[in-house]
Coordinates of C-alpha atoms and ligand atoms in Angstrom, one line a residue:
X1 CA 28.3 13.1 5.3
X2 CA 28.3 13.1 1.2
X3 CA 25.4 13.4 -0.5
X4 CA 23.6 10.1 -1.6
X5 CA 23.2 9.4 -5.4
X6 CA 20.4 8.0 -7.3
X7 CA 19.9 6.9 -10.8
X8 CA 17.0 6.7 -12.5
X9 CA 17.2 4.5 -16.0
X10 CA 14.1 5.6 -18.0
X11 CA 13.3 9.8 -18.4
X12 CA 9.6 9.5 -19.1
X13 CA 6.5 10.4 -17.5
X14 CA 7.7 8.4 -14.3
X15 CA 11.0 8.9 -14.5
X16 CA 10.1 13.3 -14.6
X17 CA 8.1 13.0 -11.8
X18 CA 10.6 10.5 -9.8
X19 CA 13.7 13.4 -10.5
X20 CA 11.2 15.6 -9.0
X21 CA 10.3 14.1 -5.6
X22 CA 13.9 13.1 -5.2
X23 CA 14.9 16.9 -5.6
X24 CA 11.7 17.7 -2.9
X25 CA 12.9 15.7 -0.7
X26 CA 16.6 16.3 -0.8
X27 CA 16.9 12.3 -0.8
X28 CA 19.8 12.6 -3.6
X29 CA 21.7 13.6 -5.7
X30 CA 20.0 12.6 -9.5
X31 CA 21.3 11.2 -12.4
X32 CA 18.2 10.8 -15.5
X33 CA 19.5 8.6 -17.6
X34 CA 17.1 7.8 -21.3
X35 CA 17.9 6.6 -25.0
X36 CA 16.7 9.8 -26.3
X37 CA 19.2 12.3 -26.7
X38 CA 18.5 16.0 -24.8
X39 CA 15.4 14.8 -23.8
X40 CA 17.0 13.9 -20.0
X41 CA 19.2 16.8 -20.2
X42 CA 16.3 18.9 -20.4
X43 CA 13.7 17.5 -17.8
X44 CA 16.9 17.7 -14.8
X45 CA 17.4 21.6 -16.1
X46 CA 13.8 21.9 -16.0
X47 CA 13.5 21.0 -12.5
X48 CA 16.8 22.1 -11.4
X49 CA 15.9 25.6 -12.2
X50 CA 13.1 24.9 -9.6
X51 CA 15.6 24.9 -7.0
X52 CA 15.4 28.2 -5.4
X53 CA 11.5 28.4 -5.9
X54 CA 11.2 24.9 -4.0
X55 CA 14.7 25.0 -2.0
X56 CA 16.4 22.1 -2.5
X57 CA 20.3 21.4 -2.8
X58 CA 20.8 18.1 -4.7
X59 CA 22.2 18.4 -8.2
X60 CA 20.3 17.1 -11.1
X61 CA 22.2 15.5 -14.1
X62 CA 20.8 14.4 -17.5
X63 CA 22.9 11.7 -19.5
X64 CA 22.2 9.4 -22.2
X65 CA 25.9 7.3 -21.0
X66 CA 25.4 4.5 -18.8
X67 CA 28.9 5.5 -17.2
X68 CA 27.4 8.3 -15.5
X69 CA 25.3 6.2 -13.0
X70 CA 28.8 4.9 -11.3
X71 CA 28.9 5.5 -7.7
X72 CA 25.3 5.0 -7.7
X73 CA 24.1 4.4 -4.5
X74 CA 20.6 3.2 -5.3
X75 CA 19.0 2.9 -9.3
X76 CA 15.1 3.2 -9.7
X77 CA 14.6 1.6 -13.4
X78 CA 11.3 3.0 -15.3
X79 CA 12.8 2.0 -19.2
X80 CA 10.4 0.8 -21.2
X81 CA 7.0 1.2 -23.2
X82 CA 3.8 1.7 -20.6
X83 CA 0.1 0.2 -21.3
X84 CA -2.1 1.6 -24.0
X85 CA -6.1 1.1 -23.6
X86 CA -7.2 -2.7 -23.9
X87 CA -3.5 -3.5 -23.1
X88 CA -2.8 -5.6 -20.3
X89 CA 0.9 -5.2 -18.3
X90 CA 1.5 -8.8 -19.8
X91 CA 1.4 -7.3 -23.4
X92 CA 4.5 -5.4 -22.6
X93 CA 6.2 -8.4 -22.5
X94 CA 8.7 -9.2 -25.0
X95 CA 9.2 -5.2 -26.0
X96 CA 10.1 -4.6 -22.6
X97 CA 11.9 -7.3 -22.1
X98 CA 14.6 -6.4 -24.6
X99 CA 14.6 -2.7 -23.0
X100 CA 15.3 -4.5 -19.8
X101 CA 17.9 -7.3 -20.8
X102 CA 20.0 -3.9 -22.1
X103 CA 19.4 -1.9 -18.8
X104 CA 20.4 -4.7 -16.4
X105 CA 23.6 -4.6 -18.6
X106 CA 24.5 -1.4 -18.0
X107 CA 23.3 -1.2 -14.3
X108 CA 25.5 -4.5 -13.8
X109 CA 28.7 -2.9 -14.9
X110 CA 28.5 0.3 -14.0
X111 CA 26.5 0.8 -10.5
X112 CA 27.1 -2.9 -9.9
X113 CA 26.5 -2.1 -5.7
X114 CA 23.9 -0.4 -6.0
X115 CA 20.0 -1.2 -4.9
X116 CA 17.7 -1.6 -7.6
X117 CA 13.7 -0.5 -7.7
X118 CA 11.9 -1.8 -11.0
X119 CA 8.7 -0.3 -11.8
X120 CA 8.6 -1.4 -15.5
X121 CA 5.8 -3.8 -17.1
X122 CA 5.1 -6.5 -16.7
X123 CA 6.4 -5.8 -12.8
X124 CA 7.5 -9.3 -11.6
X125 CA 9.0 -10.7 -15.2
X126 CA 10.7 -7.6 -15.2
X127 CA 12.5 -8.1 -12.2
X128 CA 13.2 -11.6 -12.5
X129 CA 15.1 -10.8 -16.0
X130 CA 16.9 -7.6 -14.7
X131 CA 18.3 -9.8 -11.0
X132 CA 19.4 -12.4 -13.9
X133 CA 21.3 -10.6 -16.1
X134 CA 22.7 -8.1 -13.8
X135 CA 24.1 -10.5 -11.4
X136 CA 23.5 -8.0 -8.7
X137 CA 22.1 -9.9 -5.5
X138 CA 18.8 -10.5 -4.8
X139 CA 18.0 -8.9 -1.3
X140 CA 19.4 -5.4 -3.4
X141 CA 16.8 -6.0 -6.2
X142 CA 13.1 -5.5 -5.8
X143 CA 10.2 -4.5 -7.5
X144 CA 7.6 -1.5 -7.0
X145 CA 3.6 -3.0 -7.4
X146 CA 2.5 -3.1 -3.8
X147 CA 2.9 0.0 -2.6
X148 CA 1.1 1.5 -4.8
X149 CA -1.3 -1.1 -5.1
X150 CA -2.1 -1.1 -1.5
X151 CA -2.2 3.0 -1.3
X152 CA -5.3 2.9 -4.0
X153 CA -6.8 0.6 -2.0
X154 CA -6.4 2.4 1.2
X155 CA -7.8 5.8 -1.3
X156 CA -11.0 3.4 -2.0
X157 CA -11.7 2.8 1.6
X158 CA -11.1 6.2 2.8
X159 CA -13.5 7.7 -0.1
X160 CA -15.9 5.2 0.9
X161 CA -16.0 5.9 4.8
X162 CA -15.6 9.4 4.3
X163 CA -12.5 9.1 7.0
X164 CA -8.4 10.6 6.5
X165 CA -6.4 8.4 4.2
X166 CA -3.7 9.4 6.3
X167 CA -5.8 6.6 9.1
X168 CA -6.2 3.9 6.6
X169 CA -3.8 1.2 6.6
X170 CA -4.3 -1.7 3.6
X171 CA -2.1 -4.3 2.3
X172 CA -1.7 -5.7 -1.6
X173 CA 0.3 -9.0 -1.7
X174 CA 1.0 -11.2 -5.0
X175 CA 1.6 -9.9 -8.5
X176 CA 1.0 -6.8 -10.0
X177 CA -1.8 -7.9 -12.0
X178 CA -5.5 -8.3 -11.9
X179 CA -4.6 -11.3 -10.0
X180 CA -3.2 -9.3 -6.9
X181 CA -4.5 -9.9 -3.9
X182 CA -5.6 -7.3 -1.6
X183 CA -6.2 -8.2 2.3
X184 CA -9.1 -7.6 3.2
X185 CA -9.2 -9.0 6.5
X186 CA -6.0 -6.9 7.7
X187 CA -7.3 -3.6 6.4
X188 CA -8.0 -1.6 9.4
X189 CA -8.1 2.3 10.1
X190 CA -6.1 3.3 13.0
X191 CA -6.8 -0.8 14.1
X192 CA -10.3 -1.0 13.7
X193 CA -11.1 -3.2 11.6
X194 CA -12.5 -1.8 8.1
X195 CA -15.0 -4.6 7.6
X196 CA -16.1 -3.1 11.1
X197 CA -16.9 0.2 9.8
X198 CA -18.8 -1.1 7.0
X199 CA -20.9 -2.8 9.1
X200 CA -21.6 0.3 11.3
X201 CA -22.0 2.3 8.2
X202 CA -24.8 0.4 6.7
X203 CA -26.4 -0.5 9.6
X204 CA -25.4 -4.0 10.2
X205 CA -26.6 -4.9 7.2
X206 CA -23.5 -7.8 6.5
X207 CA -23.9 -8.7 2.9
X208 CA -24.2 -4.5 1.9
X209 CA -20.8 -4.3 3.4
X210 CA -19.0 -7.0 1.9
X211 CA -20.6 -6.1 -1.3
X212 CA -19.2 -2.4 -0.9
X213 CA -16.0 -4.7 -0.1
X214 CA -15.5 -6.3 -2.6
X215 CA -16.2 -3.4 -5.4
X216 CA -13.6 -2.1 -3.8
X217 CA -11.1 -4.6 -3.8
X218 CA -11.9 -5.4 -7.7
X219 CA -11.6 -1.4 -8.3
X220 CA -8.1 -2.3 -6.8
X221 CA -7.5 -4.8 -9.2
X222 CA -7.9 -3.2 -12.0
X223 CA -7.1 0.3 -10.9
X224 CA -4.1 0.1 -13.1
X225 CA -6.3 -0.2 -16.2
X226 CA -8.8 3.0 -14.8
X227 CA -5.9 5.3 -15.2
X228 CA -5.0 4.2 -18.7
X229 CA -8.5 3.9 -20.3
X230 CA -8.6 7.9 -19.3
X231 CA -5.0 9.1 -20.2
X232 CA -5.5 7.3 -23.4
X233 CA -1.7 7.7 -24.2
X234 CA 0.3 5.9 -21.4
X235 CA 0.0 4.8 -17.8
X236 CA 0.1 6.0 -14.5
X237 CA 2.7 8.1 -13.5
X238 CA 2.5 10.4 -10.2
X239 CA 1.2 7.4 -7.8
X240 CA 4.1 5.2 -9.2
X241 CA 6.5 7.4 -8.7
X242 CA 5.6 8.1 -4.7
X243 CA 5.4 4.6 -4.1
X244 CA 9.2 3.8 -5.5
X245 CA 10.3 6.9 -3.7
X246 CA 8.8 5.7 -0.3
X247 CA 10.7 2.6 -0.8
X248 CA 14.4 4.0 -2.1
X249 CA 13.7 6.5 1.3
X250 CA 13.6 3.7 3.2
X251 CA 16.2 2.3 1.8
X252 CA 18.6 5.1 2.3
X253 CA 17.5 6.4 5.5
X254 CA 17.0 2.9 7.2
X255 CA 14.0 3.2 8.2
X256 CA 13.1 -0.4 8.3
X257 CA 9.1 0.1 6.8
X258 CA 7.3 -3.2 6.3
X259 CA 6.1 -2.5 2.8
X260 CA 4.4 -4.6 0.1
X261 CA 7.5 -5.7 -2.0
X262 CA 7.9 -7.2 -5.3
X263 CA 10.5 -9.5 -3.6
X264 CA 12.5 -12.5 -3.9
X265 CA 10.9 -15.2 -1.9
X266 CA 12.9 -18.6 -0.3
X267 CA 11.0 -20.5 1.0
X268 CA 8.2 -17.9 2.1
X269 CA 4.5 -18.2 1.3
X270 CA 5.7 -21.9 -0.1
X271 CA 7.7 -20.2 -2.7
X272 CA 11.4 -20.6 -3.5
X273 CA 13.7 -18.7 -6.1
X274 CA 10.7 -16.8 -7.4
X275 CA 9.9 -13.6 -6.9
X276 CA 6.4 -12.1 -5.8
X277 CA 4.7 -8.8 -4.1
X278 CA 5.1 -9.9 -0.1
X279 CA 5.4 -8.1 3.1
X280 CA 9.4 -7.2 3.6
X281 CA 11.6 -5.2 5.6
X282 CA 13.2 -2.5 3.9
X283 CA 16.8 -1.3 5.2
X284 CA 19.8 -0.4 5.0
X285 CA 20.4 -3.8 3.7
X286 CA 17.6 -3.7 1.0
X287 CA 15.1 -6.5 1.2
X288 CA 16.0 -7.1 5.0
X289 CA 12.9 -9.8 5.8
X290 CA 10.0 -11.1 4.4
X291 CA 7.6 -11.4 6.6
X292 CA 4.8 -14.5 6.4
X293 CA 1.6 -13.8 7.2
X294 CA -0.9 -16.2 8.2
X295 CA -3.6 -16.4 5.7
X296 CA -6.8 -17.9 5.5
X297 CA -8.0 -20.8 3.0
X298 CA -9.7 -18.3 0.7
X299 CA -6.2 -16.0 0.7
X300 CA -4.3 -18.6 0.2
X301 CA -5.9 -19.8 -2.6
X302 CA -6.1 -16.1 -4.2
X303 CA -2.3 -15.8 -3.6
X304 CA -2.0 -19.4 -5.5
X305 CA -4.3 -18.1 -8.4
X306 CA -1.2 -15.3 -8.1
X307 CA 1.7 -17.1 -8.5
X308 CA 0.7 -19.0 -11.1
X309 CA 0.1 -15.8 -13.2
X310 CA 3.5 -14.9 -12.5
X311 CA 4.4 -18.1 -13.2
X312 CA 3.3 -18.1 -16.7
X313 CA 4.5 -14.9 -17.5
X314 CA 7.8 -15.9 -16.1
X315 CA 7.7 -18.7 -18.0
X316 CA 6.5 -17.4 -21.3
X317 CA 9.4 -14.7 -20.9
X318 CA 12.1 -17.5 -20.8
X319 CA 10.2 -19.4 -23.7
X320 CA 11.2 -16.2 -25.3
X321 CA 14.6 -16.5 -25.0
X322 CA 15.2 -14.1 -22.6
Ligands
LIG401 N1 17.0 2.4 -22.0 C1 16.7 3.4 -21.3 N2 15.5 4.0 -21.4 C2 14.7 3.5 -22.4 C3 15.0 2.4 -23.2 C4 16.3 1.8 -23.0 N3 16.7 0.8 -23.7 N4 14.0 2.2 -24.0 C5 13.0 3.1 -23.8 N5 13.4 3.9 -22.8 C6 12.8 5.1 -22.2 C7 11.9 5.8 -23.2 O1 12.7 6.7 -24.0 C8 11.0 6.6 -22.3 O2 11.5 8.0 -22.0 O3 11.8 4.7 -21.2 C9 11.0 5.8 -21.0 C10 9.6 5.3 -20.6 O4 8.8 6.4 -20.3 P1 7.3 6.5 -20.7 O5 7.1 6.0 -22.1 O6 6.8 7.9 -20.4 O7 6.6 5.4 -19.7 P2 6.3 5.6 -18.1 O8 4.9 6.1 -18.0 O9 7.3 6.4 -17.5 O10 6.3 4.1 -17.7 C11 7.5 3.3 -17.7 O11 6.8 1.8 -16.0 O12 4.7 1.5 -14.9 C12 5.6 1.1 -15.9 O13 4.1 0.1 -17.5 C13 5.0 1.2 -17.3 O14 6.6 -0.2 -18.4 C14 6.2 1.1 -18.2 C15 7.2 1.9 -17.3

């Protein structure tokens, strides 16, 4: 069986750390594709040299030609300027929509079967405008937010409780902003119910617990903006980078994980030819499912206040032209 082949459009801090895991993991062969010249060239050398230390056999290519990418079997798209303190992801707008508007137009005509991972700012405008111009279809394009979003919020909960991470399983749903929505009713560790353990941790002292609740779930919310307020020069990198890998794995490997998908929604969650962070199947066919959850009034109306964030910035995106 030939080796699989991934591209990844942007050689910065995520992009480094994606080549990386990819080369850990033996997932694929890599292709670093950036604007600046060397720059990729030297970050694949870098870590190829690695190769003997670590043991991995994938090659690792650097390449500032779009043409490289064909044959691509999968393309995990990081172009574009991150956050700056006081920034929000919306602020990256119009910069990055021009970075992405070029991108999709190389991806389109030169890996034009490949699947697509977007992890650039703002998430869900950013997918919506690279699906759009590149024509590829939609169940191959997707966006990265939720895993990631969920896997802090699982980190919260399993800091609080003082129990494995490894036990803790949490789902984000709606945009990747400080709108998101994280579940709390469905987080559970190893099934029981986390709001359970609260309880038992403070004694069954009810409104302690959903106070420790919700902390959590607006430390999720903004967890995004934690990270940048300390690096001071750019956003986060490492836990980005895991979460798009986890996906393109499952991908590749068909594993069919229900994970937290920036995905394109018809009909789902009362949404249609929009896409959004839901539950989906991933496969060997990409976006396989979406899977609709029942929520509860109070969820439903926080994945409302969600869309229509999206919405806007959607919106305001094509206001721009683009
Ligand atoms: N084509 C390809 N690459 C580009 C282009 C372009 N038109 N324009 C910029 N780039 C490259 C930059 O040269 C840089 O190497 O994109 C890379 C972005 O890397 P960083 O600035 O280090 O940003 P990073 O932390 O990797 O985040 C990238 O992901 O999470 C989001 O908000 C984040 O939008 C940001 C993106």
């Amino acid at each position: 069986m030939s080796r699989k082949k991934i591209a990844l459009i942007g050689g910065g801090q995520i992009g480094g750390v994606l080549a990386q895991l990819i080369a850990l993991k033996e997932l694929a062969d890599i292709v670093l594709f950036d604007i600046v010249e060397d720059m990729p060239q030297g970050k694949t050398l870098d870590i190829a040299e690695a190769s003997r230390v670590d043991g991995f056999d994938v090659s690792l290519s650097g390449t500032n030609d779009y043409k490289d990418m064909a044959g691509s079997d999968l393309v995990i798209i990081t172009a574009g300027l991150p956050r700056k303190p006081g920034m929000s992801r919306d602020d990256l707008l119009t910069t990055n929509a021009k970075i992405m508007k070029q991108v999709a137009e190389g991806v389109g005509e030169n890996a034009p079967n490949a699947f697509v991972i977007v992890i650039s700012n703002p998430l869900d405008a950013m997918v919506t405008l690279f699906q759009k111009v590149s024509g590829i279809p939609h169940h191959k394009v997707m966006g990265q937010a939720g895993v990631l979003d969920s896997s802090r919020f699982s980190t919260f909960i399993a800091w609080e409780l003082g129990l494995s991470v490894k036990d803790v399983n949490a789902m984000v749903l709606g945009g990747h902003g400080d709108t998101m929505v994280p579940l709390v009713r469905y987080a559970n560790v190893n099934g029981v119910p986390v709001t359970e353990l609260l309880e038992l941790k403070y004694e069954g002292d009810k409104e302690k617990a959903k106070e420790v609740m919700d902390a959590m779930v607006q430390r999720t919310k903004v967890a995004g903006g934690e990270v940048v307020k300390l690096l001071k020069t750019g956003s986060a990198f490492y836990s980005p980078a895991s979460s798009a890998v986890a996906m393109a794995e499952s991908i590749l490997k068909d594993q069919k994980r229900l994970l937290p998908t920036c995905a394109f929604c018809e009909g789902q969650y009362g949404l249609d030819g929009f896409y959004l962070g839901v539950p989906a199947v991933l496969g060997a066919n990409g976006v396989e499912k979406v899977i609709e959850l029942s929520l509860d009034e109070t969820e439903k109306s926080m994945l409302e206040n969600s869309v229509n964030a999206v919405k806007n910035v959607v919106g305001d995106m094509e206001r721009l032209g683009f």
